[in-house]
Amino acid sequence: MAKAFASQADLEEKKITFTQLSENAWAYTAEGDPNSGVVIGDDGVLIVDTTATPAMAQDLIAKIRSITDKPIKYVVLSHYHAVRVLGASAYFKEGAQQVIASRGTYEMIVERGEQDMKSEIERFPRLFAGVETVPGLTWPTLVFEKEITLWLGKLEVKIAHLGSGHTKGDTVVWLPSQKVLFSGDLVEYDAACYCGDAQLEQWPATLEALRALNAEKLVPGRGPALLSPADVNKGLDYTKDFVTTLLQAGRDAVAEKLDLKGAMALARKSMDPKFGQVFIYEHCLPFDVSRAYDEASGIAHPRIWTAQRDKEMWSALQD
C-alpha cells in the first residue's frame, strides 16, 4: 500500500500547553506542532507566529484573554511559511497595529507565498483547521532589515534577523532583560527540522549567533519550551546536528552521483538512527533530502515548492 502523502494521515490532536517563562513571556506549545510565543508588556501584547488559520488562533487568543485584556498590538512573523502566518487576521480584531517581518521574509512572500500556502495546506490538513477562515496571504505592514527595538511600556523587545537557516528571512524575538528568546524554526527540539527551502550551509553559524545571546529560556519552532541554559544549549546542539548531518548526506550523494532516490537511501543511514523517532520526521525527510541534494549540487537559492512538485517528489521516492 502506498504511504499517505506527507502528513495527510496525521489526524491526532495534540495537547496544548501555555507556559509562563518570565514576568512578561509565555510559550504556546503543542507536542511537536508549531509553537507560538506571547509577550505581555505594560501597554499591550506581542505575538510571535500567529498559528495557521484565524480559527485556530482563537485558542491562543482565549489563553491570552484569560490573563490580560490588553490589546494585542504587534504580530511578528518568524518566517514566511503558511503554518506560521495565515492566522494573522484574527489579531486585528484584538487591536493589532503592525505585522512585523524581515526583508527576507517579505521577499519570500512575494516570490513564493501563494505556492507555499497551497502546498502546505495539502501536505498537512490537520494543521489548517478552519482553513476557510483564511482571507489570503499575510502581508507585513512593517519590514525591517536587520533589527528593530520595540518598547511595550518599560519592556524592551528586540526583533532581529541574525542570519539565515530555516529560511533566508528567519527572525527571532529577544527579551534582553529576562533572557528569553523566541527562535521560530531556527531551533527545534524533539522534532524534525523542515529544511525544504533552507540555507543549510549558513544555518550553523546562525545558531551560534543565537547561542551568543546567552538565553536562559528559549521557545523553539517545534517541541517543548527550553527552560534552562543547559536545555537551550541542547536545543541549539540538536538543531545543529540535524542540519549538518543532513547537508553532509546531500554532499555525499552528489559526490557519489546518486539520483534523488539514492540520496534518500543514503541520508537514512545517518539520519534515521539519530532522528527517526522525533515528531514529523517522516513528513520532513523527503523535502529535507531534496533541499540538501539541491544545495550540495550548487543550487543556492531554494527552488519553489508547489503542490505539483510536492506530489511528484513524493511519488518518485516511494518504493
C-alpha positions as a Markdown table, in Angstrom:
| # | Residue | x | y | z |
|---|---|---|---|---|
| 1 | Met | 0.0 | 0.0 | 0.0 |
| 2 | Ala | 1.3 | 3.5 | -0.9 |
| 3 | Lys | 2.3 | 5.7 | 2.0 |
| 4 | Ala | -0.2 | 8.6 | 2.5 |
| 5 | Phe | 1.2 | 11.8 | 1.1 |
| 6 | Ala | 3.2 | 13.9 | 3.5 |
| 7 | Ser | 1.0 | 14.2 | 6.7 |
| 8 | Gln | -2.4 | 13.7 | 5.3 |
| 9 | Ala | -2.9 | 10.7 | 7.5 |
| 10 | Asp | -1.8 | 12.5 | 10.7 |
| 11 | Leu | -5.2 | 13.2 | 12.4 |
| 12 | Glu | -4.1 | 13.0 | 16.1 |
| 13 | Glu | -4.8 | 16.2 | 18.0 |
| 14 | Lys | -2.0 | 17.5 | 20.2 |
| 15 | Lys | -2.1 | 18.7 | 23.8 |
| 16 | Ile | -1.7 | 22.5 | 24.0 |
| 17 | Thr | 0.5 | 23.9 | 26.8 |
| 18 | Phe | 0.6 | 27.5 | 27.8 |
| 19 | Thr | 3.7 | 28.1 | 30.0 |
| 20 | Gln | 4.8 | 31.2 | 31.7 |
| 21 | Leu | 8.5 | 31.8 | 31.1 |
| 22 | Ser | 9.1 | 35.1 | 32.9 |
| 23 | Glu | 7.3 | 38.1 | 34.2 |
| 24 | Asn | 6.3 | 39.0 | 30.6 |
| 25 | Ala | 6.7 | 35.9 | 28.4 |
| 26 | Trp | 4.7 | 32.8 | 27.7 |
| 27 | Ala | 5.1 | 29.8 | 25.4 |
| 28 | Tyr | 2.3 | 28.2 | 23.5 |
| 29 | Thr | 3.5 | 24.7 | 22.6 |
| 30 | Ala | 1.8 | 21.7 | 21.1 |
| 31 | Glu | 3.7 | 18.4 | 21.2 |
| 32 | Gly | 5.6 | 18.9 | 18.0 |
| 33 | Asp | 3.1 | 21.0 | 16.2 |
| 34 | Pro | 4.1 | 24.7 | 15.5 |
| 35 | Asn | 4.6 | 26.8 | 18.6 |
| 36 | Ser | 3.8 | 30.5 | 19.2 |
| 37 | Gly | 5.1 | 33.0 | 21.7 |
| 38 | Val | 3.4 | 35.7 | 23.7 |
| 39 | Val | 4.9 | 38.8 | 25.3 |
| 40 | Ile | 2.7 | 40.9 | 27.5 |
| 41 | Gly | 4.0 | 44.4 | 28.3 |
| 42 | Asp | 2.7 | 47.3 | 30.2 |
| 43 | Asp | 0.5 | 48.6 | 27.4 |
| 44 | Gly | 0.0 | 45.7 | 25.0 |
| 45 | Val | 0.7 | 42.3 | 23.8 |
| 46 | Leu | 3.1 | 41.0 | 21.1 |
| 47 | Ile | 2.6 | 37.6 | 19.3 |
| 48 | Val | 5.4 | 35.6 | 17.8 |
| 49 | Asp | 3.8 | 33.4 | 15.0 |
| 50 | Thr | 0.1 | 33.5 | 14.5 |
| 51 | Thr | -1.0 | 29.9 | 14.1 |
| 52 | Ala | -2.1 | 28.6 | 10.7 |
| 53 | Thr | -5.6 | 29.9 | 10.5 |
| 54 | Pro | -7.8 | 32.6 | 12.2 |
| 55 | Ala | -10.0 | 29.8 | 13.5 |
| 56 | Met | -7.0 | 28.1 | 15.2 |
| 57 | Ala | -5.8 | 31.5 | 16.5 |
| 58 | Gln | -8.9 | 31.7 | 18.7 |
| 59 | Asp | -7.5 | 29.2 | 21.2 |
| 60 | Leu | -4.3 | 31.2 | 21.6 |
| 61 | Ile | -6.3 | 34.4 | 22.0 |
| 62 | Ala | -8.5 | 32.8 | 24.6 |
| 63 | Lys | -5.5 | 31.8 | 26.6 |
| 64 | Ile | -4.2 | 35.4 | 26.4 |
| 65 | Arg | -7.5 | 36.8 | 27.4 |
| 66 | Ser | -7.5 | 34.5 | 30.5 |
| 67 | Ile | -4.6 | 36.5 | 31.8 |
| 68 | Thr | -4.9 | 40.0 | 30.3 |
| 69 | Asp | -7.3 | 42.3 | 28.5 |
| 70 | Lys | -4.5 | 44.5 | 27.0 |
| 71 | Pro | -4.7 | 44.9 | 23.2 |
| 72 | Ile | -2.6 | 42.6 | 21.0 |
| 73 | Lys | -0.6 | 45.4 | 19.3 |
| 74 | Tyr | 2.1 | 43.5 | 17.4 |
| 75 | Val | 2.3 | 40.3 | 15.4 |
| 76 | Val | 5.9 | 39.1 | 14.5 |
| 77 | Leu | 6.4 | 36.6 | 11.7 |
| 78 | Ser | 9.5 | 34.4 | 12.4 |
| 79 | His | 9.5 | 33.5 | 8.7 |
| 80 | Tyr | 7.1 | 33.2 | 5.8 |
| 81 | His | 5.7 | 29.6 | 6.0 |
| 82 | Ala | 1.9 | 29.4 | 5.8 |
| 83 | Val | 1.5 | 27.3 | 9.0 |
| 84 | Arg | 3.1 | 30.3 | 10.9 |
| 85 | Val | 1.4 | 33.3 | 9.4 |
| 86 | Leu | -2.0 | 32.7 | 8.0 |
| 87 | Gly | -3.8 | 33.2 | 11.3 |
| 88 | Ala | -2.7 | 36.8 | 11.4 |
| 89 | Ser | -6.1 | 38.4 | 10.5 |
| 90 | Ala | -7.6 | 37.1 | 13.8 |
| 91 | Tyr | -5.4 | 39.6 | 15.8 |
| 92 | Phe | -6.6 | 42.7 | 14.1 |
| 93 | Lys | -9.9 | 42.3 | 15.9 |
| 94 | Glu | -7.8 | 42.3 | 19.1 |
| 95 | Gly | -6.1 | 45.6 | 18.5 |
| 96 | Ala | -3.1 | 44.6 | 16.3 |
| 97 | Gln | -1.4 | 47.6 | 14.7 |
| 98 | Gln | 1.6 | 46.1 | 12.9 |
| 99 | Val | 2.6 | 42.8 | 11.3 |
| 100 | Ile | 6.4 | 42.8 | 11.5 |
| 101 | Ala | 8.7 | 40.8 | 9.3 |
| 102 | Ser | 12.3 | 40.9 | 8.0 |
| 103 | Arg | 13.1 | 42.0 | 4.5 |
| 104 | Gly | 14.0 | 38.4 | 3.6 |
| 105 | Thr | 10.6 | 37.2 | 4.8 |
| 106 | Tyr | 8.8 | 39.8 | 2.8 |
| 107 | Glu | 10.7 | 38.8 | -0.3 |
| 108 | Met | 9.9 | 35.2 | 0.2 |
| 109 | Ile | 6.1 | 36.0 | 0.5 |
| 110 | Val | 6.3 | 38.0 | -2.8 |
| 111 | Glu | 8.3 | 35.2 | -4.6 |
| 112 | Arg | 6.5 | 32.1 | -3.3 |
| 113 | Gly | 3.9 | 32.8 | -0.7 |
| 114 | Glu | 0.9 | 31.8 | -2.9 |
| 115 | Gln | 2.6 | 28.5 | -3.9 |
| 116 | Asp | 3.7 | 27.7 | -0.3 |
| 117 | Met | 0.2 | 28.3 | 1.0 |
| 118 | Lys | -1.4 | 25.8 | -1.4 |
| 119 | Ser | 1.4 | 23.4 | -0.9 |
| 120 | Glu | 1.4 | 23.4 | 2.9 |
| 121 | Ile | -2.4 | 23.1 | 3.2 |
| 122 | Glu | -2.3 | 19.9 | 1.0 |
| 123 | Arg | 0.6 | 18.4 | 2.9 |
| 124 | Phe | -0.8 | 18.7 | 6.4 |
| 125 | Pro | -4.6 | 19.3 | 6.6 |
| 126 | Arg | -4.9 | 18.9 | 10.4 |
| 127 | Leu | -2.6 | 21.9 | 10.9 |
| 128 | Phe | -5.0 | 24.1 | 8.9 |
| 129 | Ala | -8.3 | 23.6 | 10.7 |
| 130 | Gly | -10.8 | 26.2 | 9.7 |
| 131 | Val | -8.8 | 27.0 | 6.5 |
| 132 | Glu | -11.9 | 28.6 | 5.1 |
| 133 | Thr | -11.3 | 31.5 | 7.6 |
| 134 | Val | -8.0 | 32.4 | 5.9 |
| 135 | Pro | -8.6 | 35.6 | 3.9 |
| 136 | Gly | -5.4 | 35.1 | 1.8 |
| 137 | Leu | -1.7 | 35.7 | 2.2 |
| 138 | Thr | -0.4 | 37.6 | 5.3 |
| 139 | Trp | 1.4 | 40.8 | 4.3 |
| 140 | Pro | 3.8 | 42.6 | 6.7 |
| 141 | Thr | 2.9 | 46.2 | 7.5 |
| 142 | Leu | 6.4 | 46.9 | 8.9 |
| 143 | Val | 9.5 | 45.4 | 7.2 |
| 144 | Phe | 13.0 | 45.7 | 8.8 |
| 145 | Glu | 16.5 | 45.0 | 7.5 |
| 146 | Lys | 18.5 | 43.6 | 10.4 |
| 147 | Glu | 17.0 | 44.6 | 13.8 |
| 148 | Ile | 14.3 | 46.8 | 15.4 |
| 149 | Thr | 13.5 | 47.5 | 19.0 |
| 150 | Leu | 10.0 | 47.9 | 20.4 |
| 151 | Trp | 9.1 | 49.1 | 23.9 |
| 152 | Leu | 6.0 | 47.6 | 25.5 |
| 153 | Gly | 5.9 | 50.2 | 28.2 |
| 154 | Lys | 9.1 | 49.7 | 30.1 |
| 155 | Leu | 9.9 | 46.3 | 28.5 |
| 156 | Glu | 12.5 | 46.2 | 25.7 |
| 157 | Val | 11.8 | 43.8 | 22.9 |
| 158 | Lys | 14.4 | 43.2 | 20.2 |
| 159 | Ile | 13.3 | 41.7 | 16.8 |
| 160 | Ala | 16.2 | 40.7 | 14.7 |
| 161 | His | 17.4 | 38.8 | 11.7 |
| 162 | Leu | 20.7 | 37.2 | 12.9 |
| 163 | Gly | 21.3 | 35.1 | 9.8 |
| 164 | Ser | 19.6 | 32.6 | 7.5 |
| 165 | Gly | 18.9 | 28.9 | 8.2 |
| 166 | His | 15.4 | 27.6 | 8.1 |
| 167 | Thr | 14.7 | 30.3 | 5.5 |
| 168 | Lys | 16.6 | 33.3 | 4.3 |
| 169 | Gly | 14.4 | 35.6 | 6.4 |
| 170 | Asp | 14.5 | 34.0 | 9.8 |
| 171 | Thr | 13.6 | 36.4 | 12.6 |
| 172 | Val | 14.0 | 36.0 | 16.4 |
| 173 | Val | 12.4 | 37.9 | 19.3 |
| 174 | Trp | 14.6 | 38.6 | 22.3 |
| 175 | Leu | 13.8 | 40.0 | 25.7 |
| 176 | Pro | 17.3 | 41.0 | 26.9 |
| 177 | Ser | 16.2 | 41.9 | 30.5 |
| 178 | Gln | 14.7 | 38.5 | 31.0 |
| 179 | Lys | 17.0 | 36.4 | 28.8 |
| 180 | Val | 14.0 | 34.9 | 26.9 |
| 181 | Leu | 14.4 | 34.0 | 23.2 |
| 182 | Phe | 11.7 | 33.1 | 20.7 |
| 183 | Ser | 13.6 | 31.4 | 17.8 |
| 184 | Gly | 11.0 | 30.3 | 15.4 |
| 185 | Asp | 12.1 | 27.3 | 13.3 |
| 186 | Leu | 15.8 | 28.2 | 13.6 |
| 187 | Val | 15.7 | 25.9 | 16.6 |
| 188 | Glu | 13.7 | 22.7 | 17.0 |
| 189 | Tyr | 13.8 | 20.2 | 19.8 |
| 190 | Asp | 12.4 | 16.6 | 19.8 |
| 191 | Ala | 11.1 | 17.4 | 16.3 |
| 192 | Ala | 12.5 | 17.2 | 12.8 |
| 193 | Cys | 13.7 | 20.4 | 11.2 |
| 194 | Tyr | 11.8 | 21.2 | 8.0 |
| 195 | Cys | 14.5 | 22.2 | 5.5 |
| 196 | Gly | 12.6 | 22.4 | 2.2 |
| 197 | Asp | 13.8 | 25.9 | 1.5 |
| 198 | Ala | 16.6 | 26.2 | 4.0 |
| 199 | Gln | 20.0 | 27.7 | 3.8 |
| 200 | Leu | 21.8 | 24.6 | 5.2 |
| 201 | Glu | 25.4 | 25.8 | 5.0 |
| 202 | Gln | 24.6 | 29.1 | 6.7 |
| 203 | Trp | 22.3 | 27.6 | 9.4 |
| 204 | Pro | 25.0 | 26.5 | 11.9 |
| 205 | Ala | 26.6 | 30.0 | 12.0 |
| 206 | Thr | 23.2 | 31.5 | 12.7 |
| 207 | Leu | 22.7 | 29.0 | 15.6 |
| 208 | Glu | 26.0 | 30.2 | 17.1 |
| 209 | Ala | 24.7 | 33.8 | 16.8 |
| 210 | Leu | 21.7 | 32.8 | 18.8 |
| 211 | Arg | 24.0 | 31.0 | 21.3 |
| 212 | Ala | 25.9 | 34.2 | 21.8 |
| 213 | Leu | 22.8 | 35.8 | 23.3 |
| 214 | Asn | 23.2 | 33.5 | 26.3 |
| 215 | Ala | 19.4 | 32.9 | 26.5 |
| 216 | Glu | 18.2 | 31.3 | 29.7 |
| 217 | Lys | 14.9 | 30.2 | 28.2 |
| 218 | Leu | 14.0 | 29.5 | 24.6 |
| 219 | Val | 10.9 | 28.7 | 22.7 |
| 220 | Pro | 11.7 | 26.7 | 19.6 |
| 221 | Gly | 9.6 | 26.4 | 16.5 |
| 222 | Arg | 8.5 | 23.0 | 17.5 |
| 223 | Gly | 9.0 | 20.9 | 20.6 |
| 224 | Pro | 8.8 | 21.9 | 24.3 |
| 225 | Ala | 9.9 | 25.2 | 25.7 |
| 226 | Leu | 13.5 | 25.0 | 26.8 |
| 227 | Leu | 13.6 | 26.3 | 30.4 |
| 228 | Ser | 17.2 | 26.4 | 31.5 |
| 229 | Pro | 20.6 | 27.5 | 29.9 |
| 230 | Ala | 21.6 | 23.8 | 29.7 |
| 231 | Asp | 18.4 | 22.9 | 27.8 |
| 232 | Val | 18.8 | 26.0 | 25.5 |
| 233 | Asn | 22.2 | 24.6 | 24.5 |
| 234 | Lys | 20.8 | 21.2 | 24.0 |
| 235 | Gly | 18.2 | 22.6 | 21.6 |
| 236 | Leu | 20.9 | 24.5 | 19.7 |
| 237 | Asp | 23.2 | 21.5 | 19.5 |
| 238 | Tyr | 20.3 | 19.2 | 18.4 |
| 239 | Thr | 19.3 | 21.5 | 15.6 |
| 240 | Lys | 23.0 | 21.9 | 14.5 |
| 241 | Asp | 23.4 | 18.2 | 14.4 |
| 242 | Phe | 20.3 | 17.7 | 12.4 |
| 243 | Val | 21.2 | 20.2 | 9.7 |
| 244 | Thr | 24.9 | 19.4 | 9.4 |
| 245 | Thr | 24.1 | 15.6 | 9.2 |
| 246 | Leu | 21.5 | 16.3 | 6.5 |
| 247 | Leu | 23.8 | 18.5 | 4.4 |
| 248 | Gln | 26.7 | 16.1 | 4.6 |
| 249 | Ala | 24.4 | 13.3 | 3.4 |
| 250 | Gly | 23.4 | 15.5 | 0.4 |
| 251 | Arg | 27.1 | 16.2 | -0.3 |
| 252 | Asp | 27.9 | 12.5 | -0.2 |
| 253 | Ala | 25.0 | 11.7 | -2.5 |
| 254 | Val | 26.2 | 14.3 | -5.1 |
| 255 | Ala | 29.8 | 13.1 | -4.8 |
| 256 | Glu | 28.6 | 9.5 | -5.5 |
| 257 | Lys | 26.4 | 10.8 | -8.4 |
| 258 | Leu | 23.3 | 9.3 | -6.9 |
| 259 | Asp | 19.8 | 10.2 | -8.0 |
| 260 | Leu | 17.3 | 11.6 | -5.5 |
| 261 | Lys | 16.0 | 8.2 | -4.5 |
| 262 | Gly | 19.6 | 7.1 | -3.9 |
| 263 | Ala | 20.3 | 10.2 | -1.9 |
| 264 | Met | 17.2 | 9.4 | 0.3 |
| 265 | Ala | 18.5 | 5.9 | 1.0 |
| 266 | Leu | 22.0 | 7.3 | 1.8 |
| 267 | Ala | 20.6 | 10.0 | 4.1 |
| 268 | Arg | 18.5 | 7.5 | 6.1 |
| 269 | Lys | 21.7 | 5.7 | 7.1 |
| 270 | Ser | 22.9 | 8.7 | 9.1 |
| 271 | Met | 19.6 | 10.4 | 9.9 |
| 272 | Asp | 17.3 | 7.6 | 11.0 |
| 273 | Pro | 19.4 | 6.4 | 14.0 |
| 274 | Lys | 19.6 | 9.9 | 15.4 |
| 275 | Phe | 16.2 | 11.4 | 14.5 |
| 276 | Gly | 13.9 | 8.7 | 13.2 |
| 277 | Gln | 11.8 | 8.8 | 16.4 |
| 278 | Val | 11.1 | 12.5 | 16.6 |
| 279 | Phe | 7.9 | 14.4 | 15.6 |
| 280 | Ile | 7.2 | 14.9 | 11.9 |
| 281 | Tyr | 10.4 | 13.2 | 10.8 |
| 282 | Glu | 8.9 | 11.1 | 8.1 |
| 283 | His | 6.9 | 14.2 | 6.9 |
| 284 | Cys | 10.0 | 16.3 | 6.6 |
| 285 | Leu | 12.7 | 14.0 | 5.4 |
| 286 | Pro | 11.8 | 13.8 | 1.7 |
| 287 | Phe | 11.7 | 17.6 | 1.5 |
| 288 | Asp | 14.9 | 17.9 | 3.6 |
| 289 | Val | 16.8 | 15.5 | 1.4 |
| 290 | Ser | 15.6 | 17.2 | -1.8 |
| 291 | Arg | 16.9 | 20.5 | -0.5 |
| 292 | Ala | 20.2 | 19.1 | 0.8 |
| 293 | Tyr | 20.7 | 17.4 | -2.6 |
| 294 | Asp | 20.0 | 20.7 | -4.4 |
| 295 | Glu | 22.2 | 22.8 | -2.2 |
| 296 | Ala | 25.1 | 20.3 | -2.5 |
| 297 | Ser | 24.6 | 20.4 | -6.3 |
| 298 | Gly | 25.1 | 24.2 | -6.2 |
| 299 | Ile | 21.5 | 25.5 | -6.1 |
| 300 | Ala | 22.0 | 28.2 | -3.6 |
| 301 | His | 18.5 | 29.7 | -3.8 |
| 302 | Pro | 15.9 | 27.1 | -2.9 |
| 303 | Arg | 13.6 | 26.0 | -5.7 |
| 304 | Ile | 9.9 | 26.9 | -5.1 |
| 305 | Trp | 7.7 | 24.1 | -3.7 |
| 306 | Thr | 4.4 | 23.8 | -5.4 |
| 307 | Ala | 1.6 | 21.3 | -4.7 |
| 308 | Gln | 2.5 | 19.6 | -8.0 |
| 309 | Arg | 6.2 | 19.5 | -7.2 |
| 310 | Asp | 5.4 | 18.1 | -3.7 |
| 311 | Lys | 3.5 | 15.2 | -5.2 |
| 312 | Glu | 6.0 | 14.4 | -7.9 |
| 313 | Met | 8.8 | 14.3 | -5.4 |
| 314 | Trp | 6.9 | 12.2 | -3.0 |
| 315 | Ser | 5.9 | 9.7 | -5.7 |
| 316 | Ala | 9.5 | 9.5 | -7.0 |
| 317 | Leu | 10.8 | 8.5 | -3.6 |
| 318 | Gln | 8.3 | 5.7 | -2.9 |
| 319 | Asp | 9.5 | 2.1 | -3.1 |
